[in-house]
Amino acid sequence: MQLIQEDPDLSAYLAADGVIDHHHPLVRGTAAKLAEGVANSYEYAGAAFAFVRDTIPHSQDSGDPRVTWRASDVLEQRTGICYAKAHALAALLRAEDIPTALCYQELEVVHGLVAVRFDGAWHRQDPRGNKPGVDARFSLDGERLAFTPDPASGERDCPVLYAAPHPVVLDTLTSARDRPHLWQTLPTAL
């Protein structure tokens, strides 16, 4: 699949905003800790991915009713669904000047991912969190995502790389009272 930058200006994929708030002290501090002892940006990206995937439980898996959407809140509260975890990973990567996009899959519901840019190419990553049947890994050599769309069921990979969360995703997160309510309102398409 050919990935398509929504914004042709690569600097858009380094920007901070109200969701990808990589200038927040908690994001900066977490990024600094993750950067200790890594040799280069590739190792940092892998460490940040593993940190988000493995230390921030997916709230559906853990049963946590809280809904997070801002990167700093995800890091502080240590919970989030796929979109929120993607926001946190994007913030940690952008904090270290690694261009990072938000991207999506349309499965039974829309699933959130990130794409990192290394060596002139985008590489999709899925920080959702592993569980039985899900084994997502950081990879710059072929995708190791949590899910593979089933085209026969109308599922698909969305090729657009967004600099900011898709409005449908952000509206869903910010309007949810709690995770059970969020689960009833998850978008099925962008």
PDB file of C-alpha atoms in Angstrom:
ATOM      1  CA  MET A   1       0.000   0.000   0.000  1.00  0.00           C
ATOM      2  CA  GLN A   2       1.243   3.458  -0.901  1.00  0.00           C
ATOM      3  CA  LEU A   3       1.058   5.742   2.157  1.00  0.00           C
ATOM      4  CA  ILE A   4      -0.034   9.320   1.387  1.00  0.00           C
ATOM      5  CA  GLN A   5       0.970  12.354   3.444  1.00  0.00           C
ATOM      6  CA  GLU A   6      -2.092  14.509   4.082  1.00  0.00           C
ATOM      7  CA  ASP A   7       0.273  17.474   4.421  1.00  0.00           C
ATOM      8  CA  PRO A   8       3.218  17.608   1.999  1.00  0.00           C
ATOM      9  CA  ASP A   9       5.248  19.639   4.519  1.00  0.00           C
ATOM     10  CA  LEU A  10       7.193  17.140   6.636  1.00  0.00           C
ATOM     11  CA  SER A  11       7.437  19.663   9.490  1.00  0.00           C
ATOM     12  CA  ALA A  12       3.693  19.142  10.100  1.00  0.00           C
ATOM     13  CA  TYR A  13       4.612  15.657  11.352  1.00  0.00           C
ATOM     14  CA  LEU A  14       6.882  17.170  14.014  1.00  0.00           C
ATOM     15  CA  ALA A  15       4.372  19.728  15.316  1.00  0.00           C
ATOM     16  CA  ALA A  16       2.894  19.895  18.795  1.00  0.00           C
ATOM     17  CA  ASP A  17      -0.788  20.628  19.366  1.00  0.00           C
ATOM     18  CA  GLY A  18      -3.427  20.127  22.044  1.00  0.00           C
ATOM     19  CA  VAL A  19      -3.392  16.355  21.540  1.00  0.00           C
ATOM     20  CA  ILE A  20       0.184  15.577  20.524  1.00  0.00           C
ATOM     21  CA  ASP A  21       1.479  17.837  23.300  1.00  0.00           C
ATOM     22  CA  HIS A  22       5.142  16.904  23.110  1.00  0.00           C
ATOM     23  CA  HIS A  23       6.223  20.141  24.792  1.00  0.00           C
ATOM     24  CA  HIS A  24       4.464  19.056  28.013  1.00  0.00           C
ATOM     25  CA  PRO A  25       6.958  18.415  30.859  1.00  0.00           C
ATOM     26  CA  LEU A  26       5.772  14.833  31.375  1.00  0.00           C
ATOM     27  CA  VAL A  27       6.225  14.006  27.695  1.00  0.00           C
ATOM     28  CA  ARG A  28       9.646  15.697  27.618  1.00  0.00           C
ATOM     29  CA  GLY A  29      10.755  13.948  30.796  1.00  0.00           C
ATOM     30  CA  THR A  30       9.591  10.555  29.578  1.00  0.00           C
ATOM     31  CA  ALA A  31      11.325  11.100  26.248  1.00  0.00           C
ATOM     32  CA  ALA A  32      14.562  12.076  28.011  1.00  0.00           C
ATOM     33  CA  LYS A  33      14.479   8.905  30.136  1.00  0.00           C
ATOM     34  CA  LEU A  34      13.826   6.737  27.094  1.00  0.00           C
ATOM     35  CA  ALA A  35      16.689   8.417  25.218  1.00  0.00           C
ATOM     36  CA  GLU A  36      19.231   7.549  27.923  1.00  0.00           C
ATOM     37  CA  GLY A  37      21.531   4.811  26.750  1.00  0.00           C
ATOM     38  CA  VAL A  38      20.222   4.494  23.185  1.00  0.00           C
ATOM     39  CA  ALA A  39      22.713   4.876  20.378  1.00  0.00           C
ATOM     40  CA  ASN A  40      20.526   6.523  17.740  1.00  0.00           C
ATOM     41  CA  SER A  41      17.031   7.554  16.698  1.00  0.00           C
ATOM     42  CA  TYR A  42      16.177   4.043  15.467  1.00  0.00           C
ATOM     43  CA  GLU A  43      16.858   2.585  18.910  1.00  0.00           C
ATOM     44  CA  TYR A  44      14.975   5.447  20.544  1.00  0.00           C
ATOM     45  CA  ALA A  45      11.942   4.830  18.319  1.00  0.00           C
ATOM     46  CA  GLY A  46      11.957   1.142  19.250  1.00  0.00           C
ATOM     47  CA  ALA A  47      12.281   1.976  22.951  1.00  0.00           C
ATOM     48  CA  ALA A  48       9.434   4.503  22.804  1.00  0.00           C
ATOM     49  CA  PHE A  49       7.251   1.994  20.953  1.00  0.00           C
ATOM     50  CA  ALA A  50       7.922  -0.741  23.512  1.00  0.00           C
ATOM     51  CA  PHE A  51       7.295   1.691  26.371  1.00  0.00           C
ATOM     52  CA  VAL A  52       3.845   2.683  25.072  1.00  0.00           C
ATOM     53  CA  ARG A  53       2.898  -0.826  23.961  1.00  0.00           C
ATOM     54  CA  ASP A  54       4.029  -2.544  27.157  1.00  0.00           C
ATOM     55  CA  THR A  55       3.612  -0.061  30.042  1.00  0.00           C
ATOM     56  CA  ILE A  56       0.348   1.638  29.108  1.00  0.00           C
ATOM     57  CA  PRO A  57      -2.414  -0.966  29.135  1.00  0.00           C
ATOM     58  CA  HIS A  58      -5.140  -0.816  26.506  1.00  0.00           C
ATOM     59  CA  SER A  59      -8.130   0.230  28.599  1.00  0.00           C
ATOM     60  CA  GLN A  60     -10.438  -2.373  27.062  1.00  0.00           C
ATOM     61  CA  ASP A  61      -7.990  -5.144  27.943  1.00  0.00           C
ATOM     62  CA  SER A  62      -7.461  -3.880  31.492  1.00  0.00           C
ATOM     63  CA  GLY A  63     -11.080  -2.906  32.165  1.00  0.00           C
ATOM     64  CA  ASP A  64     -10.119   0.698  32.941  1.00  0.00           C
ATOM     65  CA  PRO A  65     -13.197   2.943  32.465  1.00  0.00           C
ATOM     66  CA  ARG A  66     -11.208   6.161  31.929  1.00  0.00           C
ATOM     67  CA  VAL A  67     -10.973   7.757  28.490  1.00  0.00           C
ATOM     68  CA  THR A  68      -7.733   9.525  27.655  1.00  0.00           C
ATOM     69  CA  TRP A  69      -6.905  11.323  24.430  1.00  0.00           C
ATOM     70  CA  ARG A  70      -4.152  13.890  25.107  1.00  0.00           C
ATOM     71  CA  ALA A  71      -0.652  12.365  24.978  1.00  0.00           C
ATOM     72  CA  SER A  72       0.399  13.756  28.365  1.00  0.00           C
ATOM     73  CA  ASP A  73      -2.789  12.395  29.974  1.00  0.00           C
ATOM     74  CA  VAL A  74      -2.153   8.952  28.492  1.00  0.00           C
ATOM     75  CA  LEU A  75       1.339   8.978  30.006  1.00  0.00           C
ATOM     76  CA  GLU A  76       0.118  10.302  33.359  1.00  0.00           C
ATOM     77  CA  GLN A  77      -2.909   8.019  33.759  1.00  0.00           C
ATOM     78  CA  ARG A  78      -1.241   5.017  32.099  1.00  0.00           C
ATOM     79  CA  THR A  79      -4.320   4.011  30.139  1.00  0.00           C
ATOM     80  CA  GLY A  80      -5.863   4.456  26.724  1.00  0.00           C
ATOM     81  CA  ILE A  81      -7.361   2.760  23.723  1.00  0.00           C
ATOM     82  CA  CYS A  82      -5.463   2.437  20.445  1.00  0.00           C
ATOM     83  CA  TYR A  83      -6.020   6.085  19.417  1.00  0.00           C
ATOM     84  CA  ALA A  84      -4.787   7.444  22.739  1.00  0.00           C
ATOM     85  CA  LYS A  85      -1.763   5.161  22.758  1.00  0.00           C
ATOM     86  CA  ALA A  86      -0.952   6.301  19.207  1.00  0.00           C
ATOM     87  CA  HIS A  87      -1.160   9.930  20.390  1.00  0.00           C
ATOM     88  CA  ALA A  88       1.271   9.177  23.231  1.00  0.00           C
ATOM     89  CA  LEU A  89       3.727   7.408  20.938  1.00  0.00           C
ATOM     90  CA  ALA A  90       3.531  10.206  18.369  1.00  0.00           C
ATOM     91  CA  ALA A  91       4.316  12.767  21.080  1.00  0.00           C
ATOM     92  CA  LEU A  92       7.289  10.779  22.376  1.00  0.00           C
ATOM     93  CA  LEU A  93       8.695  10.363  18.877  1.00  0.00           C
ATOM     94  CA  ARG A  94       8.128  13.969  17.854  1.00  0.00           C
ATOM     95  CA  ALA A  95       9.767  15.086  21.110  1.00  0.00           C
ATOM     96  CA  GLU A  96      12.964  13.561  19.696  1.00  0.00           C
ATOM     97  CA  ASP A  97      12.469  15.069  16.207  1.00  0.00           C
ATOM     98  CA  ILE A  98      11.248  11.871  14.555  1.00  0.00           C
ATOM     99  CA  PRO A  99       8.520  12.672  11.998  1.00  0.00           C
ATOM    100  CA  THR A 100       5.424  10.764  13.076  1.00  0.00           C
ATOM    101  CA  ALA A 101       1.996  10.518  11.470  1.00  0.00           C
ATOM    102  CA  LEU A 102      -1.292   9.161  12.723  1.00  0.00           C
ATOM    103  CA  CYS A 103      -2.935   6.578  10.510  1.00  0.00           C
ATOM    104  CA  TYR A 104      -5.828   4.188  10.684  1.00  0.00           C
ATOM    105  CA  GLN A 105      -7.322   0.877   9.698  1.00  0.00           C
ATOM    106  CA  GLU A 106     -11.050   0.383   9.153  1.00  0.00           C
ATOM    107  CA  LEU A 107     -11.718  -2.964  10.820  1.00  0.00           C
ATOM    108  CA  GLU A 108     -14.990  -3.680  12.639  1.00  0.00           C
ATOM    109  CA  VAL A 109     -14.247  -0.221  14.043  1.00  0.00           C
ATOM    110  CA  VAL A 110     -11.559   2.311  13.161  1.00  0.00           C
ATOM    111  CA  HIS A 111      -8.201   1.284  14.647  1.00  0.00           C
ATOM    112  CA  GLY A 112      -5.422   3.801  15.361  1.00  0.00           C
ATOM    113  CA  LEU A 113      -1.752   3.424  14.405  1.00  0.00           C
ATOM    114  CA  VAL A 114       1.267   5.647  13.852  1.00  0.00           C
ATOM    115  CA  ALA A 115       3.785   5.834  11.022  1.00  0.00           C
ATOM    116  CA  VAL A 116       7.389   6.887  11.560  1.00  0.00           C
ATOM    117  CA  ARG A 117       9.622   8.295   8.861  1.00  0.00           C
ATOM    118  CA  PHE A 118      13.109   6.844   8.543  1.00  0.00           C
ATOM    119  CA  ASP A 119      15.415   6.794   5.523  1.00  0.00           C
ATOM    120  CA  GLY A 120      12.906   8.619   3.337  1.00  0.00           C
ATOM    121  CA  ALA A 121      10.042   6.159   3.917  1.00  0.00           C
ATOM    122  CA  TRP A 122       7.083   5.812   6.251  1.00  0.00           C
ATOM    123  CA  HIS A 123       6.770   2.705   8.437  1.00  0.00           C
ATOM    124  CA  ARG A 124       3.478   1.930  10.200  1.00  0.00           C
ATOM    125  CA  GLN A 125       3.608   0.814  13.847  1.00  0.00           C
ATOM    126  CA  ASP A 126       0.853  -0.411  16.166  1.00  0.00           C
ATOM    127  CA  PRO A 127       1.366   0.398  19.880  1.00  0.00           C
ATOM    128  CA  ARG A 128      -2.029  -1.045  20.860  1.00  0.00           C
ATOM    129  CA  GLY A 129      -0.609  -3.598  23.264  1.00  0.00           C
ATOM    130  CA  ASN A 130      -0.188  -7.310  22.898  1.00  0.00           C
ATOM    131  CA  LYS A 131      -2.489  -9.993  24.266  1.00  0.00           C
ATOM    132  CA  PRO A 132      -3.287 -13.549  23.213  1.00  0.00           C
ATOM    133  CA  GLY A 133      -3.693 -13.452  19.443  1.00  0.00           C
ATOM    134  CA  VAL A 134      -2.095  -9.998  19.101  1.00  0.00           C
ATOM    135  CA  ASP A 135       1.659  -9.687  18.595  1.00  0.00           C
ATOM    136  CA  ALA A 136       2.524  -6.199  17.321  1.00  0.00           C
ATOM    137  CA  ARG A 137       6.219  -5.353  17.090  1.00  0.00           C
ATOM    138  CA  PHE A 138       8.309  -2.342  16.145  1.00  0.00           C
ATOM    139  CA  SER A 139       9.693  -2.920  12.672  1.00  0.00           C
ATOM    140  CA  LEU A 140      11.290  -0.867   9.936  1.00  0.00           C
ATOM    141  CA  ASP A 141      11.564  -3.979   7.781  1.00  0.00           C
ATOM    142  CA  GLY A 142       8.015  -5.081   7.060  1.00  0.00           C
ATOM    143  CA  GLU A 143       4.911  -4.390   9.133  1.00  0.00           C
ATOM    144  CA  ARG A 144       4.208  -6.223  12.378  1.00  0.00           C
ATOM    145  CA  LEU A 145       0.783  -4.768  13.179  1.00  0.00           C
ATOM    146  CA  ALA A 146      -1.791  -6.111  15.619  1.00  0.00           C
ATOM    147  CA  PHE A 147      -4.448  -6.705  12.965  1.00  0.00           C
ATOM    148  CA  THR A 148      -4.698  -7.471   9.262  1.00  0.00           C
ATOM    149  CA  PRO A 149      -7.810  -6.137   7.521  1.00  0.00           C
ATOM    150  CA  ASP A 150     -10.158  -8.618   5.859  1.00  0.00           C
ATOM    151  CA  PRO A 151     -11.165  -7.040   2.524  1.00  0.00           C
ATOM    152  CA  ALA A 152     -13.955  -9.630   2.087  1.00  0.00           C
ATOM    153  CA  SER A 153     -15.576  -8.142   5.207  1.00  0.00           C
ATOM    154  CA  GLY A 154     -15.141  -4.569   3.969  1.00  0.00           C
ATOM    155  CA  GLU A 155     -12.084  -3.928   6.159  1.00  0.00           C
ATOM    156  CA  ARG A 156      -9.181  -1.888   4.822  1.00  0.00           C
ATOM    157  CA  ASP A 157      -5.944  -0.099   5.547  1.00  0.00           C
ATOM    158  CA  CYS A 158      -6.390   3.659   5.197  1.00  0.00           C
ATOM    159  CA  PRO A 159      -3.448   5.102   3.222  1.00  0.00           C
ATOM    160  CA  VAL A 160      -3.607   8.695   4.473  1.00  0.00           C
ATOM    161  CA  LEU A 161      -1.014   9.867   7.004  1.00  0.00           C
ATOM    162  CA  TYR A 162      -2.416  12.597   9.239  1.00  0.00           C
ATOM    163  CA  ALA A 163      -0.383  15.213  11.094  1.00  0.00           C
ATOM    164  CA  ALA A 164      -3.173  15.543  13.697  1.00  0.00           C
ATOM    165  CA  PRO A 165      -5.844  13.089  14.860  1.00  0.00           C
ATOM    166  CA  HIS A 166      -8.683  12.587  12.409  1.00  0.00           C
ATOM    167  CA  PRO A 167     -11.620  14.781  13.538  1.00  0.00           C
ATOM    168  CA  VAL A 168     -13.962  11.779  13.758  1.00  0.00           C
ATOM    169  CA  VAL A 169     -11.552  10.033  16.127  1.00  0.00           C
ATOM    170  CA  LEU A 170     -10.933  13.095  18.268  1.00  0.00           C
ATOM    171  CA  ASP A 171     -14.651  13.940  18.508  1.00  0.00           C
ATOM    172  CA  THR A 172     -15.395  10.364  19.582  1.00  0.00           C
ATOM    173  CA  LEU A 173     -12.736  10.439  22.297  1.00  0.00           C
ATOM    174  CA  THR A 174     -13.555  13.881  23.678  1.00  0.00           C
ATOM    175  CA  SER A 175     -17.302  13.262  23.827  1.00  0.00           C
ATOM    176  CA  ALA A 176     -17.125   9.906  25.622  1.00  0.00           C
ATOM    177  CA  ARG A 177     -18.198   9.870  29.288  1.00  0.00           C
ATOM    178  CA  ASP A 178     -16.274   6.676  29.967  1.00  0.00           C
ATOM    179  CA  ARG A 179     -14.881   3.696  28.090  1.00  0.00           C
ATOM    180  CA  PRO A 180     -18.170   1.727  28.022  1.00  0.00           C
ATOM    181  CA  HIS A 181     -19.819   4.772  26.397  1.00  0.00           C
ATOM    182  CA  LEU A 182     -16.829   5.154  24.070  1.00  0.00           C
ATOM    183  CA  TRP A 183     -17.136   1.510  23.022  1.00  0.00           C
ATOM    184  CA  GLN A 184     -20.728   2.152  21.898  1.00  0.00           C
ATOM    185  CA  THR A 185     -19.732   5.183  19.817  1.00  0.00           C
ATOM    186  CA  LEU A 186     -16.494   4.055  18.123  1.00  0.00           C
ATOM    187  CA  PRO A 187     -16.476   5.040  14.452  1.00  0.00           C
ATOM    188  CA  THR A 188     -16.660   2.295  11.841  1.00  0.00           C
ATOM    189  CA  ALA A 189     -15.305   4.485   9.015  1.00  0.00           C
ATOM    190  CA  LEU A 190     -13.456   7.752   8.516  1.00  0.00           C
TER     191      LEU A 190
END
